[in-house]
XYZ file of C-alpha atoms in Angstrom:
330
model
C -40.701 -32.117 -1.529
C -38.626 -32.568 1.638
C -36.657 -35.320 -0.066
C -35.870 -33.050 -3.023
C -34.751 -30.330 -0.611
C -32.400 -32.699 1.178
C -30.888 -33.853 -2.126
C -30.338 -30.244 -3.258
C -28.772 -29.365 0.105
C -26.500 -32.427 -0.077
C -25.309 -31.317 -3.507
C -24.635 -27.732 -2.455
C -22.881 -28.511 0.847
C -19.622 -29.936 -0.692
C -19.402 -26.973 -3.054
C -19.837 -24.592 -0.127
C -17.067 -26.348 1.806
C -14.786 -26.235 -1.233
C -15.487 -22.539 -1.747
C -14.829 -21.799 1.932
C -11.550 -23.721 1.768
C -10.505 -21.702 -1.300
C -11.343 -18.450 0.489
C -9.270 -19.462 3.496
C -6.357 -20.350 1.232
C -6.601 -16.960 -0.492
C -6.704 -15.253 2.909
C -3.538 -17.051 4.018
C -1.818 -15.986 0.805
C -3.033 -12.430 1.378
C -1.569 -12.405 4.895
C 1.724 -13.790 3.541
C 1.934 -11.047 0.914
C 1.047 -8.505 3.607
C 3.995 -9.747 5.692
C 6.344 -9.351 2.732
C 4.971 -5.828 2.225
C 5.844 -4.994 5.818
C 9.374 -6.393 5.504
C 9.986 -4.475 2.292
C 8.407 -1.253 3.546
C 10.458 -1.233 6.750
C 13.466 0.079 4.831
C 11.609 2.742 2.820
C 11.871 5.678 5.317
C 15.568 5.111 6.101
C 16.631 4.765 2.467
C 14.483 7.768 1.483
C 16.262 9.838 4.120
C 19.654 8.715 2.803
C 18.854 9.462 -0.850
C 17.271 12.876 -0.186
C 20.019 14.040 2.192
C 21.693 16.910 0.350
C 19.998 16.005 -2.947
C 17.042 17.557 -4.758
C 14.002 15.583 -3.564
C 12.286 15.975 -6.936
C 15.308 14.404 -8.642
C 15.186 11.463 -6.218
C 11.441 10.982 -6.792
C 11.751 11.118 -10.584
C 14.844 8.943 -11.055
C 13.920 6.269 -8.504
C 10.463 6.040 -10.081
C 12.010 5.696 -13.537
C 14.124 2.807 -12.258
C 10.905 1.233 -11.022
C 9.375 1.895 -14.448
C 12.279 0.114 -16.139
C 11.762 -2.917 -13.895
C 8.036 -2.864 -14.693
C 8.734 -2.607 -18.423
C 11.046 -5.635 -18.281
C 8.416 -7.690 -16.438
C 5.673 -6.723 -18.895
C 7.966 -7.385 -21.857
C 8.887 -10.860 -20.630
C 5.225 -11.692 -20.014
C 4.092 -10.163 -23.325
C 1.548 -7.909 -21.621
C 2.465 -4.481 -22.980
C -0.809 -4.261 -24.913
C -2.756 -4.406 -21.637
C -0.928 -1.330 -20.363
C -1.867 0.778 -23.410
C -5.389 -0.555 -23.874
C -7.557 2.442 -24.772
C -10.448 1.407 -22.572
C -8.262 1.250 -19.460
C -5.650 3.878 -20.290
C -7.307 6.851 -18.506
C -7.779 4.880 -15.281
C -4.264 3.406 -15.444
C -2.783 6.870 -16.022
C -4.797 8.208 -13.069
C -3.429 5.425 -10.855
C 0.103 6.445 -11.873
C -0.571 10.147 -11.313
C -2.138 9.711 -7.852
C -0.336 6.688 -6.455
C 3.147 7.522 -7.688
C 3.661 11.006 -9.134
C 1.790 13.053 -6.512
C 2.414 10.640 -3.633
C 6.174 10.387 -4.235
C 6.500 14.132 -4.713
C 4.939 14.692 -1.283
C 6.761 11.770 0.345
C 10.304 12.633 -0.753
C 9.840 16.361 -0.138
C 8.499 15.526 3.324
C 11.220 12.970 4.046
C 13.889 15.499 3.163
C 12.492 17.882 5.790
C 11.945 15.250 8.505
C 13.717 12.447 10.311
C 13.247 8.853 9.164
C 11.294 8.069 12.354
C 8.964 11.014 11.686
C 8.413 9.753 8.151
C 7.570 6.246 9.370
C 5.161 7.525 12.029
C 3.307 10.113 9.931
C 2.458 7.530 7.281
C 0.526 5.536 9.891
C -2.486 7.812 9.371
C -3.304 5.685 6.298
C -5.632 3.177 8.066
C -7.989 6.061 8.851
C -8.133 7.025 5.173
C -8.525 3.374 4.182
C -11.422 2.655 6.532
C -13.340 5.754 5.480
C -12.699 5.124 1.776
C -13.609 1.434 1.974
C -16.832 2.287 3.810
C -17.947 5.210 1.614
C -16.862 3.981 -1.820
C -16.692 0.168 -1.546
C -19.439 -0.547 0.962
C -17.110 -2.327 3.452
C -18.868 -1.225 6.635
C -16.370 -1.388 9.525
C -17.234 -3.614 12.455
C -17.085 -2.379 16.047
C -13.939 -4.428 16.482
C -12.240 -2.631 13.603
C -13.310 0.772 14.885
C -11.857 -0.111 18.287
C -8.644 -1.332 16.639
C -8.389 1.909 14.681
C -8.847 3.897 17.896
C -5.932 1.990 19.446
C -3.817 2.611 16.333
C -4.536 6.337 16.313
C -3.846 6.553 20.043
C -0.473 4.930 19.402
C 0.328 7.399 16.617
C -0.716 10.326 18.828
C 1.438 9.017 21.673
C 4.409 8.658 19.355
C 4.225 12.080 17.702
C 2.844 14.178 20.564
C 5.383 13.470 23.283
C 6.678 16.365 25.399
C 9.900 16.599 23.408
C 8.360 16.203 19.958
C 8.460 19.146 17.552
C 6.630 18.740 14.214
C 9.001 18.991 11.284
C 8.314 21.180 8.214
C 7.568 18.040 6.217
C 4.971 16.640 8.634
C 1.933 17.806 6.664
C 3.378 16.519 3.389
C 3.898 13.108 4.953
C 0.405 13.079 6.463
C -1.198 13.797 3.063
C 0.915 11.219 1.193
C -1.164 8.159 2.244
C -4.332 9.886 1.022
C -2.881 9.820 -2.509
C -2.149 6.102 -2.189
C -5.663 5.351 -0.977
C -7.235 7.316 -3.842
C -5.163 5.330 -6.333
C -6.231 2.068 -4.647
C -9.882 3.090 -4.988
C -9.413 3.757 -8.698
C -7.771 0.348 -9.076
C -10.525 -1.461 -7.156
C -13.506 0.313 -8.720
C -12.439 0.938 -12.321
C -9.730 -1.690 -12.860
C -11.177 -4.744 -11.171
C -9.640 -7.911 -12.563
C -6.559 -6.143 -13.946
C -3.446 -8.185 -13.005
C -1.150 -6.728 -10.300
C 1.799 -6.440 -12.716
C -0.289 -4.178 -14.989
C -1.332 -1.955 -12.087
C 2.257 -1.753 -10.825
C 3.471 -1.054 -14.356
C 1.018 1.829 -14.687
C 2.124 3.192 -11.322
C 5.793 3.410 -12.264
C 5.779 3.890 -16.041
C 3.084 6.560 -16.230
C 3.981 8.012 -12.838
C 7.688 8.076 -13.705
C 7.081 9.877 -16.997
C 4.932 12.484 -15.239
C 7.512 13.030 -12.479
C 10.305 13.394 -15.018
C 8.316 16.007 -16.940
C 7.559 17.919 -13.731
C 11.237 17.808 -12.762
C 12.363 19.108 -16.159
C 9.691 21.830 -16.287
C 10.671 22.948 -12.789
C 14.279 23.524 -13.821
C 15.532 20.253 -12.425
C 18.609 20.116 -14.636
C 19.964 23.167 -12.846
C 19.628 21.409 -9.479
C 20.843 18.000 -10.612
C 23.568 16.372 -8.473
C 27.167 16.780 -9.520
C 28.560 14.106 -11.845
C 30.967 12.992 -9.111
C 28.039 12.118 -6.825
C 26.147 9.967 -9.351
C 28.195 6.742 -8.909
C 27.241 6.756 -5.214
C 23.645 7.898 -5.683
C 22.404 5.940 -8.700
C 22.758 2.432 -7.160
C 20.731 3.599 -4.144
C 18.068 5.069 -6.426
C 17.972 1.812 -8.408
C 17.492 -0.163 -5.177
C 14.860 2.293 -4.043
C 12.963 2.238 -7.334
C 13.163 -1.441 -8.283
C 12.970 -3.197 -4.913
C 11.508 -0.891 -2.252
C 9.017 0.794 -4.577
C 8.149 -1.445 -7.550
C 8.434 -4.814 -5.799
C 6.626 -3.382 -2.777
C 3.776 -2.223 -5.021
C 3.503 -5.664 -6.633
C 3.267 -7.256 -3.195
C 0.640 -4.726 -2.139
C -1.634 -5.403 -5.128
C -1.312 -9.130 -4.492
C -2.433 -8.404 -0.921
C -5.544 -6.345 -1.700
C -6.675 -8.931 -4.239
C -7.050 -11.358 -1.323
C -7.883 -9.113 1.667
C -10.320 -6.216 1.828
C -8.756 -2.757 1.581
C -9.406 -1.665 5.171
C -7.943 -4.813 6.707
C -4.948 -4.959 4.355
C -4.052 -1.332 5.060
C -4.460 -1.694 8.795
C -2.207 -4.759 8.889
C 0.539 -3.540 6.569
C 0.852 0.171 7.273
C 1.039 0.230 11.106
C 3.310 -2.831 11.173
C 5.995 -1.131 9.119
C 7.289 1.289 11.805
C 7.961 -1.596 14.179
C 10.554 -2.982 11.761
C 11.427 0.499 10.530
C 12.892 1.318 13.936
C 15.460 -1.450 13.530
C 16.156 -0.479 9.917
C 16.427 3.205 10.797
C 18.817 2.508 13.659
C 20.958 0.228 11.456
C 21.095 2.677 8.532
C 21.001 6.085 10.250
C 21.560 5.464 13.956
C 18.266 7.191 14.901
C 16.870 6.055 18.271
C 13.154 6.476 19.180
C 12.105 8.263 22.358
C 10.272 6.491 25.234
C 6.999 8.077 24.095
C 7.536 6.685 20.610
C 8.132 3.219 22.059
C 4.838 3.435 23.994
C 3.024 4.604 20.891
C 4.448 1.784 18.822
C 3.332 -0.706 21.470
C -0.239 0.521 21.032
C 0.174 0.307 17.256
C 1.208 -3.347 17.552
C -1.847 -4.066 19.722
C -4.129 -2.498 17.137
C -2.499 -4.516 14.351
C -3.098 -7.774 16.239
C -6.792 -6.920 16.556
C -7.010 -6.340 12.802
C -5.137 -9.545 11.949
C -7.645 -11.594 13.949
C -10.689 -9.584 12.843
C -13.495 -11.285 10.886
C -12.799 -11.715 7.194
C -15.123 -9.096 5.661
C -14.162 -9.835 2.071
C -14.362 -13.583 2.575
C -17.815 -13.325 4.158
C -19.074 -11.159 1.302
C -17.800 -13.581 -1.351
C -19.234 -16.507 0.607
C -22.671 -14.868 0.627
C -22.409 -14.214 -3.117
C -21.540 -17.875 -3.688
C -24.571 -19.057 -1.680
C -26.822 -16.695 -3.620
C -25.528 -18.098 -6.899
C -26.156 -21.650 -5.718
C -29.692 -20.854 -4.595
């Protein structure tokens, strides 16, 4: 009996090592995609401030999203995957992802960005790790470790430092920007719970095709044509909206879905979201000339410290999949 046990263990051990190696490789890819998300997202607040300056925010949200939808349609057409986007079994969930993650989120984000500075926009969005940790715990069963709770406390302290300095005055768009990440997290939960296994390009396509159609309808119903920019302004504005929709939004969403396929939601959010303002400061200064205050610099230093804790935190998703693999083998 002992001999049989040793033989079985010898057979399982190489498979376990191979599975662990594959998990580590997926984690490295997830961290690489997370880094690309950060680089792409660093320019989002500054460009949003430029496009909404003196322009109807609803128009910016609708048209930039439609540009993203066009890019998504081209990708799906080239890959021959249109049928997956209109599959009846998945259509309600895909439409809900577009409504929450794009239509409602972009409406709040661009309206808030128009009423705030680019630095305010970058800082207010950093509340997302709190939403992510709670959502991942309650709905996905990813119980946060003490290390992650401590990292989140450092992150929130950094955000509080940055936005609660003695010279800081909340802008009218602050609450809109604070609610925006909640819409993104709700859409991620729908994608993870009801659309598991759906390729990232399908999820991104649903975000921008269905979300873009909904935003366009809302803009038209709200009398958007009466507030549309003058024809003379379109040659300057449309290329920026195309860049915003195709690269900053659609490509950024593709990178994000590639990330959460390889890292658990709480860790992915807490690496990507708080890292963005660090690079956003450079992008904002280069594009708009905005300079952060000393309190904002201190807050961002705490944010960076919290991010480093999350990057080196135990791999919750990898451990869970490793346990599932061992159970299958036994």
